[in-house]
mmCIF file of C-alpha atoms in Angstrom:
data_model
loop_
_atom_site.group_PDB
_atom_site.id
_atom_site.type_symbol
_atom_site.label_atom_id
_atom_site.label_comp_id
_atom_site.label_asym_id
_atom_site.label_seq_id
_atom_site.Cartn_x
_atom_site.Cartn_y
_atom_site.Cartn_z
ATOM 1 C CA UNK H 68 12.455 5.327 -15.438
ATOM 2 C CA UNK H 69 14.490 5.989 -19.064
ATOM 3 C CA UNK H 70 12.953 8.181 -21.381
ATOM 4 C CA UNK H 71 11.949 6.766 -24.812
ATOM 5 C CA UNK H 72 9.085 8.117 -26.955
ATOM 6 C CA UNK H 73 9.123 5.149 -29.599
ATOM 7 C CA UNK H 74 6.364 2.853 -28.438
ATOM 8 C CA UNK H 75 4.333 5.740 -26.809
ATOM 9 C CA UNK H 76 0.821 7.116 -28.148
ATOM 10 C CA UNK H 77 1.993 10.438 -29.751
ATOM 11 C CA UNK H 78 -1.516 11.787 -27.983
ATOM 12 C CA UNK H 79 -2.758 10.773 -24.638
ATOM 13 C CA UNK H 80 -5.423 12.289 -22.703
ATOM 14 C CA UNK H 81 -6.074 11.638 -19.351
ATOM 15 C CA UNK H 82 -9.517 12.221 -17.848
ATOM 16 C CA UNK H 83 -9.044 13.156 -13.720
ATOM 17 C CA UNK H 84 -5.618 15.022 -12.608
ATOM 18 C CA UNK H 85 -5.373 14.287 -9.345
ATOM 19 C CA UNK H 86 -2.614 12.415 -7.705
ATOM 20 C CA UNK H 87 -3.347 9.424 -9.890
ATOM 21 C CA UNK H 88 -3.775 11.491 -13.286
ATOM 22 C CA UNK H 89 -1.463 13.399 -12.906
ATOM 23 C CA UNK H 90 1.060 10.328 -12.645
ATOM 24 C CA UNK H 91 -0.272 9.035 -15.206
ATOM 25 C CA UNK H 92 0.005 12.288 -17.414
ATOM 26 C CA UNK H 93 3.836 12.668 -16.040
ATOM 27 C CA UNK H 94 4.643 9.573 -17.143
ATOM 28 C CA UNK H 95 3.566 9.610 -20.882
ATOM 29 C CA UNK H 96 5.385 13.400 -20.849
ATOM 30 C CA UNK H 97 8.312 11.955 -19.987
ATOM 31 C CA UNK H 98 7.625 9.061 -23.021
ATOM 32 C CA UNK H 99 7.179 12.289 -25.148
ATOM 33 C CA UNK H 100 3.735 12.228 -25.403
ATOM 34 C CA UNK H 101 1.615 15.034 -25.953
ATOM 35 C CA UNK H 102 -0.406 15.401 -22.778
ATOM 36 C CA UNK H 103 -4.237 16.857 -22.252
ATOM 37 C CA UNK H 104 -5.733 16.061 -18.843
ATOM 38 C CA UNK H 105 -9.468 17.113 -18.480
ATOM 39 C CA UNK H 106 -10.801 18.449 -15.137
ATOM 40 C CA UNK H 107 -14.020 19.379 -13.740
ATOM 41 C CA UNK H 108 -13.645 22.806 -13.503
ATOM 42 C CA UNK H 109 -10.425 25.519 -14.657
ATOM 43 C CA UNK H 110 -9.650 25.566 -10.834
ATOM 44 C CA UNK H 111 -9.077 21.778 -11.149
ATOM 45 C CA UNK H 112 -7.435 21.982 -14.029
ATOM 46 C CA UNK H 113 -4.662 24.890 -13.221
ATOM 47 C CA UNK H 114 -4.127 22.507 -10.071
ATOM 48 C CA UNK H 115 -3.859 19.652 -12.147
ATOM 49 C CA UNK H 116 -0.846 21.072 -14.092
ATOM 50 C CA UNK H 117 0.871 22.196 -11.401
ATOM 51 C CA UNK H 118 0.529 18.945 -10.023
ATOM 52 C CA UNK H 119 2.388 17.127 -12.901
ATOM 53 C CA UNK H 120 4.992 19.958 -13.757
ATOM 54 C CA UNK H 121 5.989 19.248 -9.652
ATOM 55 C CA UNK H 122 6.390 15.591 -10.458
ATOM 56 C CA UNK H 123 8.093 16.585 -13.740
ATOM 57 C CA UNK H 124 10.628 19.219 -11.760
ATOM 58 C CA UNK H 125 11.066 16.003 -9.349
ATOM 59 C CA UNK H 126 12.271 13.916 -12.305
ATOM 60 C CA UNK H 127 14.391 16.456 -13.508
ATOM 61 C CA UNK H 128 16.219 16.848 -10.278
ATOM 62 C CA UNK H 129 16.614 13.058 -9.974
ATOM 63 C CA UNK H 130 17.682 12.622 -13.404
ATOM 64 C CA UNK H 131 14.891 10.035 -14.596
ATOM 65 C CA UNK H 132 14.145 13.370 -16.980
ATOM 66 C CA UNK H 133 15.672 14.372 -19.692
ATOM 67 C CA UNK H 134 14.770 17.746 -21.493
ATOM 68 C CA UNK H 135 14.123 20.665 -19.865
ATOM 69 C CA UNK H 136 11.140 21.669 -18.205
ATOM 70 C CA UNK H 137 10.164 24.027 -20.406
ATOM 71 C CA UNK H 138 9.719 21.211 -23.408
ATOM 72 C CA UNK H 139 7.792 19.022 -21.221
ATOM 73 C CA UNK H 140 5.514 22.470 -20.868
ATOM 74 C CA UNK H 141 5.074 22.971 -23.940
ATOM 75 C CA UNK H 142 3.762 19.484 -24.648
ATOM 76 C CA UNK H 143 1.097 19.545 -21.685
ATOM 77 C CA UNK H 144 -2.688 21.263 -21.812
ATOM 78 C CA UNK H 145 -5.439 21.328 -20.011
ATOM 79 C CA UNK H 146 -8.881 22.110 -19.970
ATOM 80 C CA UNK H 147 -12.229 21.157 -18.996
ATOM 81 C CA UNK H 148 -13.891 20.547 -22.185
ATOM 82 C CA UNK H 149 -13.588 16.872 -23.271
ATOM 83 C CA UNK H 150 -13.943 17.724 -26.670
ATOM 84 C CA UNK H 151 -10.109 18.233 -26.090
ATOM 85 C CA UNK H 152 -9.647 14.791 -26.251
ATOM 86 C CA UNK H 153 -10.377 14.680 -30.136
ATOM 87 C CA UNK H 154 -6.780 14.354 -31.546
ATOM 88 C CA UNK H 155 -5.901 11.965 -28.661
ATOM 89 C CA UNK H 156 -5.495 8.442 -29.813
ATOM 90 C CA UNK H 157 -5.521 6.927 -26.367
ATOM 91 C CA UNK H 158 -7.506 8.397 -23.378
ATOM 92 C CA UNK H 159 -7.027 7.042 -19.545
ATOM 93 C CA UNK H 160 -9.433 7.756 -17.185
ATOM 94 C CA UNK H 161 -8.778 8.850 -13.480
ATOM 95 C CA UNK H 162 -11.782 9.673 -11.686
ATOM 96 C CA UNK H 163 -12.324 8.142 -8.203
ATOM 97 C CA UNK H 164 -13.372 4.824 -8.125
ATOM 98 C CA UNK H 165 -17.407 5.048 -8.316
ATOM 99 C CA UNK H 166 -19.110 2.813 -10.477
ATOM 100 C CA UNK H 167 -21.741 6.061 -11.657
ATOM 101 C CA UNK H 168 -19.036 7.902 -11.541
ATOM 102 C CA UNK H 169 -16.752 5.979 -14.113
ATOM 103 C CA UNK H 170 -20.029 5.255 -16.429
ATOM 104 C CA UNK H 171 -20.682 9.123 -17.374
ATOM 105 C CA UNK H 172 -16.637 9.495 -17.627
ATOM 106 C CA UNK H 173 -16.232 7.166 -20.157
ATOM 107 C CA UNK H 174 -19.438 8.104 -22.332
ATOM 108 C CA UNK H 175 -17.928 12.096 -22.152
ATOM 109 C CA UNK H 176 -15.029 10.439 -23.499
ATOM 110 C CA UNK H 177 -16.059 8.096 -26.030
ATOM 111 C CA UNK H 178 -18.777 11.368 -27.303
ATOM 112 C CA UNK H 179 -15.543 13.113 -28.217
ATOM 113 C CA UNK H 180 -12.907 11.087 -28.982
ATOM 114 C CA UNK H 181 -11.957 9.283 -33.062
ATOM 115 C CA UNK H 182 -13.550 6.130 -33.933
ATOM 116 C CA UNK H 183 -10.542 4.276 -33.895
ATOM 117 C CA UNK H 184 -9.199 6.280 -30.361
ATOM 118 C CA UNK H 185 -8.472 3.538 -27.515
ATOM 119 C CA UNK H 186 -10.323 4.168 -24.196
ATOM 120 C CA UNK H 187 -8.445 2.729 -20.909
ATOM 121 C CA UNK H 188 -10.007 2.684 -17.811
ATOM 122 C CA UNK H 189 -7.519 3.269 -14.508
ATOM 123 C CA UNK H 190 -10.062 1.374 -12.055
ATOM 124 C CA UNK H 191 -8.487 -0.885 -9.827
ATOM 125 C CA UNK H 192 -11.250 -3.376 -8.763
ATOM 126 C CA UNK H 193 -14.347 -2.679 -10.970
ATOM 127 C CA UNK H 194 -15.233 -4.855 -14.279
ATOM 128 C CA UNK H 195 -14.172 -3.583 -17.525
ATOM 129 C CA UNK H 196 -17.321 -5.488 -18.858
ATOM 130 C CA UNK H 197 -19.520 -3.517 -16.647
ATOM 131 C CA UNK H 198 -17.777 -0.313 -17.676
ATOM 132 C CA UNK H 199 -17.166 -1.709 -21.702
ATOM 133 C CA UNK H 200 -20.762 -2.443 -21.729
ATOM 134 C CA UNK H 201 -22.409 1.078 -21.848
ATOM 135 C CA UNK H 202 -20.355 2.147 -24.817
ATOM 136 C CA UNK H 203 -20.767 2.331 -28.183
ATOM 137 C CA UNK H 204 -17.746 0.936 -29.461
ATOM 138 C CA UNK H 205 -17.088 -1.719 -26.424
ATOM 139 C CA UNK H 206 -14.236 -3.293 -28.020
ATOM 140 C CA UNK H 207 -12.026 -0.100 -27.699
ATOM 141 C CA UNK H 208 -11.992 -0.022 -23.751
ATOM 142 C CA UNK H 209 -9.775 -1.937 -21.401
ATOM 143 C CA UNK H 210 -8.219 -1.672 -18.283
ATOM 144 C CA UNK H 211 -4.601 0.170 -17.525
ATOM 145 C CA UNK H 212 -4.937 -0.207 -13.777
ATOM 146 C CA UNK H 213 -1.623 1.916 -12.724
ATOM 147 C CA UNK H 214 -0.047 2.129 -9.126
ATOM 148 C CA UNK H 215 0.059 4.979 -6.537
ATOM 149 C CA UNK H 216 2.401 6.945 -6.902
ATOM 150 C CA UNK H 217 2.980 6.605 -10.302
ATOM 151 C CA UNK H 218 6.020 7.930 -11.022
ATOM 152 C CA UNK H 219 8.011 5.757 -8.318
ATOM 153 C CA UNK H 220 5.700 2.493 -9.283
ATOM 154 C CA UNK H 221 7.110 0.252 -12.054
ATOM 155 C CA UNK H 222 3.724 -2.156 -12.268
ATOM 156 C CA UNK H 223 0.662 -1.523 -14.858
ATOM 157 C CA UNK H 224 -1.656 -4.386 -14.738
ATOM 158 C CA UNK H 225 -3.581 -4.653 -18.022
ATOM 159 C CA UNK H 226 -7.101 -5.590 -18.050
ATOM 160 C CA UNK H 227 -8.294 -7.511 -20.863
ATOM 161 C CA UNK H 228 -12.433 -7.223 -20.975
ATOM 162 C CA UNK H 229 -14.553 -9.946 -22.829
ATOM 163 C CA UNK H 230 -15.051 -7.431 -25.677
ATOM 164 C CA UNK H 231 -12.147 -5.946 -25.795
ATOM 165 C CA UNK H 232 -9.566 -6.150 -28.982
ATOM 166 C CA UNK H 233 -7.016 -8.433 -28.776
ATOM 167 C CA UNK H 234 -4.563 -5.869 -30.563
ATOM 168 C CA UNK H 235 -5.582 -3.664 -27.931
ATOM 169 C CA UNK H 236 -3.831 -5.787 -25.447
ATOM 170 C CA UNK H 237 -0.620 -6.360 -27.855
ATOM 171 C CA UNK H 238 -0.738 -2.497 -27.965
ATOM 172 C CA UNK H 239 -1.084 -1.475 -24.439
ATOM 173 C CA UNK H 240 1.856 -3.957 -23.343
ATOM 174 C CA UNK H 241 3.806 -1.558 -25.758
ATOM 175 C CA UNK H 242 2.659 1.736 -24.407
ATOM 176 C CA UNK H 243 3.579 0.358 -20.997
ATOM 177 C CA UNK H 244 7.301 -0.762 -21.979
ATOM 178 C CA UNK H 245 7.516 3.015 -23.499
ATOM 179 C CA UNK H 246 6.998 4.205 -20.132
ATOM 180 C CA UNK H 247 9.784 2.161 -18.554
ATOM 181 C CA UNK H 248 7.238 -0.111 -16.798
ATOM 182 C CA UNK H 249 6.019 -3.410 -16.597
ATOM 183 C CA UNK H 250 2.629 -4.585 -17.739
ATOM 184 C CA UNK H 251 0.779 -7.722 -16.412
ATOM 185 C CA UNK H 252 -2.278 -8.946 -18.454
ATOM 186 C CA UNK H 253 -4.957 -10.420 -16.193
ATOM 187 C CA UNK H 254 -8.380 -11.031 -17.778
ATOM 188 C CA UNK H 255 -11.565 -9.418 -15.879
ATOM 189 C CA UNK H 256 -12.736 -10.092 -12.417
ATOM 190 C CA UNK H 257 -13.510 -8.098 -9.477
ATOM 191 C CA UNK H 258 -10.376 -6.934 -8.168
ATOM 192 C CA UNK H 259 -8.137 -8.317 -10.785
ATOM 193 C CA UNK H 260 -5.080 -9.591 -9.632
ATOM 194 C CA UNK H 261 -3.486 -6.961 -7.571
ATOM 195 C CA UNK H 262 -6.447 -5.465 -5.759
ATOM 196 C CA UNK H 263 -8.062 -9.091 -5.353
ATOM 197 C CA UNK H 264 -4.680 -9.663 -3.282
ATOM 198 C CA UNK H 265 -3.252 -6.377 -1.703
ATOM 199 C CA UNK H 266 -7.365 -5.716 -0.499
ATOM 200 C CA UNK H 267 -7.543 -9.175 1.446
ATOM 201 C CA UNK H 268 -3.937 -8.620 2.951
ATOM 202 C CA UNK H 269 -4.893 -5.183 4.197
ATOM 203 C CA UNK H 270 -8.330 -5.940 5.453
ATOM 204 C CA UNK H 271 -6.811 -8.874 7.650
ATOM 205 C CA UNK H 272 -3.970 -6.423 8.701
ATOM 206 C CA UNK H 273 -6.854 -4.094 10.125
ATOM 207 C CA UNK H 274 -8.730 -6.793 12.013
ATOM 208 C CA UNK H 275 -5.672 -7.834 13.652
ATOM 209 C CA UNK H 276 -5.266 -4.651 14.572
ATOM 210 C CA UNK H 277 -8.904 -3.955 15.638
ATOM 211 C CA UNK H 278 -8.355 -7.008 17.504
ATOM 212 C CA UNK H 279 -5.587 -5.883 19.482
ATOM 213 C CA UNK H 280 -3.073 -8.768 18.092
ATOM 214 C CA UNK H 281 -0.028 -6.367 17.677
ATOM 215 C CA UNK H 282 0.486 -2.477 16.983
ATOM 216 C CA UNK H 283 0.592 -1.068 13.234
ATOM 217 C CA UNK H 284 3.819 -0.637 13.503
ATOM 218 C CA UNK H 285 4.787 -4.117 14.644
ATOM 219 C CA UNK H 286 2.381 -5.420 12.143
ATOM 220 C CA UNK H 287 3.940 -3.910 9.322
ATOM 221 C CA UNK H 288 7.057 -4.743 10.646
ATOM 222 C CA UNK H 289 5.699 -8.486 10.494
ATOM 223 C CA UNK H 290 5.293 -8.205 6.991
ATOM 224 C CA UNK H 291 8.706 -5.878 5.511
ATOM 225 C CA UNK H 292 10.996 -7.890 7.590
ATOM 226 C CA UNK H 293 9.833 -11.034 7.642
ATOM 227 C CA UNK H 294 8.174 -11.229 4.303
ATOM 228 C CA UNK H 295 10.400 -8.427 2.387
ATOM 229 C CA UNK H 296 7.630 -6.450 1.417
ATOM 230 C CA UNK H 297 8.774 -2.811 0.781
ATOM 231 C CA UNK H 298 5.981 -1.133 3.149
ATOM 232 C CA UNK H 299 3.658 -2.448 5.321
ATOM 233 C CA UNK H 300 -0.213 -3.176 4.549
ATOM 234 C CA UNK H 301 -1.374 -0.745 7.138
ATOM 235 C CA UNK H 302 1.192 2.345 6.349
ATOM 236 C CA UNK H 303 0.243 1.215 2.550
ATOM 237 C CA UNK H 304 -3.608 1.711 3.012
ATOM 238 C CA UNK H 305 -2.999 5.185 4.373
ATOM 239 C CA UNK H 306 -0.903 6.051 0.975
ATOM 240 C CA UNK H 307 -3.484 4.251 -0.982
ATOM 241 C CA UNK H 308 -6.353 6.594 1.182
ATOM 242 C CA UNK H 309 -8.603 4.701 3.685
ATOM 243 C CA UNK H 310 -11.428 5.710 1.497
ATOM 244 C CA UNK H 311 -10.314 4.297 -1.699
ATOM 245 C CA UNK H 312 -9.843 1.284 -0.154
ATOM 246 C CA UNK H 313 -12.944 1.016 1.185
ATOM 247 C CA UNK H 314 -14.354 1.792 -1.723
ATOM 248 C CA UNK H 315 -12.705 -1.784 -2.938
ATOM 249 C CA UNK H 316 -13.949 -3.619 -0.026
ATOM 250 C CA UNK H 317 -17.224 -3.225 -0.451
ATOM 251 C CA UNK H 318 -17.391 -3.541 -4.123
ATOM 252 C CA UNK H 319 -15.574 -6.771 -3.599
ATOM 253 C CA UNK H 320 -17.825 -7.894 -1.141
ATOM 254 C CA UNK H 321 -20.578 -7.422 -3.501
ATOM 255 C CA UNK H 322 -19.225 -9.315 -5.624
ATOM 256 C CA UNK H 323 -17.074 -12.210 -4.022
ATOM 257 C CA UNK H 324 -18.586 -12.485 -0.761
ATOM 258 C CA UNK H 325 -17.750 -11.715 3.057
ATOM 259 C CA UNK H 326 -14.333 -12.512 3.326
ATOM 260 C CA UNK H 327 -13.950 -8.594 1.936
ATOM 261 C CA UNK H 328 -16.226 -7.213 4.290
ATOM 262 C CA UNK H 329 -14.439 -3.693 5.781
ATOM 263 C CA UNK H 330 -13.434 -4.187 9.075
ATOM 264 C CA UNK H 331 -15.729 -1.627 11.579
ATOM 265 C CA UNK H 332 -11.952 -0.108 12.503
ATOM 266 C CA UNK H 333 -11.903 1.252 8.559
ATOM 267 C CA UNK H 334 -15.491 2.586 8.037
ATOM 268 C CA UNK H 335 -15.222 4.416 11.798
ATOM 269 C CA UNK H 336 -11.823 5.976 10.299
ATOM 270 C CA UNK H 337 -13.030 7.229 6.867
ATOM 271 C CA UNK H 338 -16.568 8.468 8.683
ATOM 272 C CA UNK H 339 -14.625 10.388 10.971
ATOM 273 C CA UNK H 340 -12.449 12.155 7.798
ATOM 274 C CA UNK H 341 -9.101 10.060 8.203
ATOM 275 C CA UNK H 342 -8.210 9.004 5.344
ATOM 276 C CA UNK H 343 -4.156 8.250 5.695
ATOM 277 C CA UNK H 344 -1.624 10.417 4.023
ATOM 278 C CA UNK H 345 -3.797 13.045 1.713
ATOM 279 C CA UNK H 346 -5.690 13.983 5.407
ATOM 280 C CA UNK H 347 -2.932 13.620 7.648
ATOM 281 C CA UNK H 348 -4.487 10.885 9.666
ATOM 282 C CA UNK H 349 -5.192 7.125 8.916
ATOM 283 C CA UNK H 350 -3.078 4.422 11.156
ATOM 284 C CA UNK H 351 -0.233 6.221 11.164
ATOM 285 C CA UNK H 352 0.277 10.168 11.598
ATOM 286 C CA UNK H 353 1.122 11.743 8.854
ATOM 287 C CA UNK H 354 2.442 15.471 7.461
ATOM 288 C CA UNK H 355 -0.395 16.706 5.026
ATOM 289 C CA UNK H 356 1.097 19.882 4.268
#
């Protein structure tokens, strides 16, 4: 990723700093954005910026950033007060991926934010409608749906609600080339594009191996050698986290039907506490240190 601060919000806040946040909040520091991330309590928070400054020390080290830590520092706050996001004029939020949870997010947000402030959700299966349609000002939300781990992903997909601005969309496909990415605009629908996809290729991964068809490994193996994917649907539901993506599955199969239903393999592995790389256990072992 090249630095470049022309296209980027000179504000962003981001709402949630964990691993997904704080990606997010790394990569509009190194855009030269002014950073505030918002946690749930000051513990949170002081783990949150240690969490980006890491990823921004990583960047420095592989060249990707420019200025020295110190700058990118100085441009970075946190708090838990969302009344910090007032100045911002874009605000991203991170929490997990709960519908309840997302609702009471984005009204914290849109209490404290300017009238004119854009509100991006980072959900990766559930409607923007739903979400647009318990605020005030629904035309100011849509979706920047970015990939884990951010800084090493080059995909945002944008998602463009029924009420949301059409400038809005113009605007985000900006804020995304100022971050060295590449946007995709898909309109709302459960699971967009990417989830809709990656979800049903991963569930049918698990079967197969609930089944007995072939080991992880060898499955994956099916799919980077003789496909060309970079990583395997199995090893890449333990990097997503089991739990997240069952968290997808079952909203999906709300919603679409019972081709999403989670395989018994996943909910016995998330019930049981392994949820792939942030546990140390999922298909594959893995070091959580």
């Amino acid at each position: 990723m090249t630095e470049t601060s022309s296209l980027a919000p000179e504000h962003v806040g981001v709402l949630g700093g964990g691993r997904m946040g704080a990606g997010i909040a790394h990569a509009f520091l190194l855009a030269g954005s002014r950073v505030t991330v918002v946690e749930r309590d000051a513990d949170a928070a002081q783990a949150a910026a240690a969490r980006v400054l890491e990823s921004v020390d990583s960047s420095i080290a592989r060249g990707t950033a420019l200025a020295p830590v110190e700058e990118y520092r100085e441009r970075l706050a946190t708090g838990t007060d969302a009344a910090l996001f007032a100045p911002c004029a874009l605000v991203v939020e991170a929490v997990p991926e709960d519908l309840a949870l997302k609702i009471d997010a984005l009204r914290r947000v849109e209490a404290h934010v300017a009238s004119d402030a854009v509100i991006a959700s980072n959900t990766s299966s559930i409607s923007i409608d739903e979400l647009a349609a318990v605020l005030d000002r629904p035309s100011r939300l849509l979706g920047m749906h970015f990939f884990n781990p951010v800084p090493a992903s080059t995909l945002v997909e944008i998602v463009r609600g029924a009420s949301t601005a059409p400038p809005l969309v113009d605007s985000a496909r900006g804020w995304v080339a100022a971050l060295g990415k590449t946007p995709i605009v898909v309109a709302d629908a459960p699971g967009f594009a990417s989830s809709r996809l990656g979800v049903a290729l991963g569930l049918e991964a698990i079967r197969m191996l609930e089944e007995g068809v072939a080991s992880a490994e060898d499955i994956d193996t099916a799919m980077t050698l003789g496909y060309k994917h970079p990583v395997g649907p199995l090893r890449l539901t333990d990097i997503v986290g089991l739990d997240v993506r069952l968290g997808i599955a079952e909203y999906l199969a709300a919603h679409l039907g019972e081709r999403f239903e989670p395989p018994a393999l996943l909910r016995r592995l998330v019930a049981e506490g392994h949820f792939g790389r942030k546990s140390g256990r999922g298909f594959y072992e893995w070091d959580a240190s």
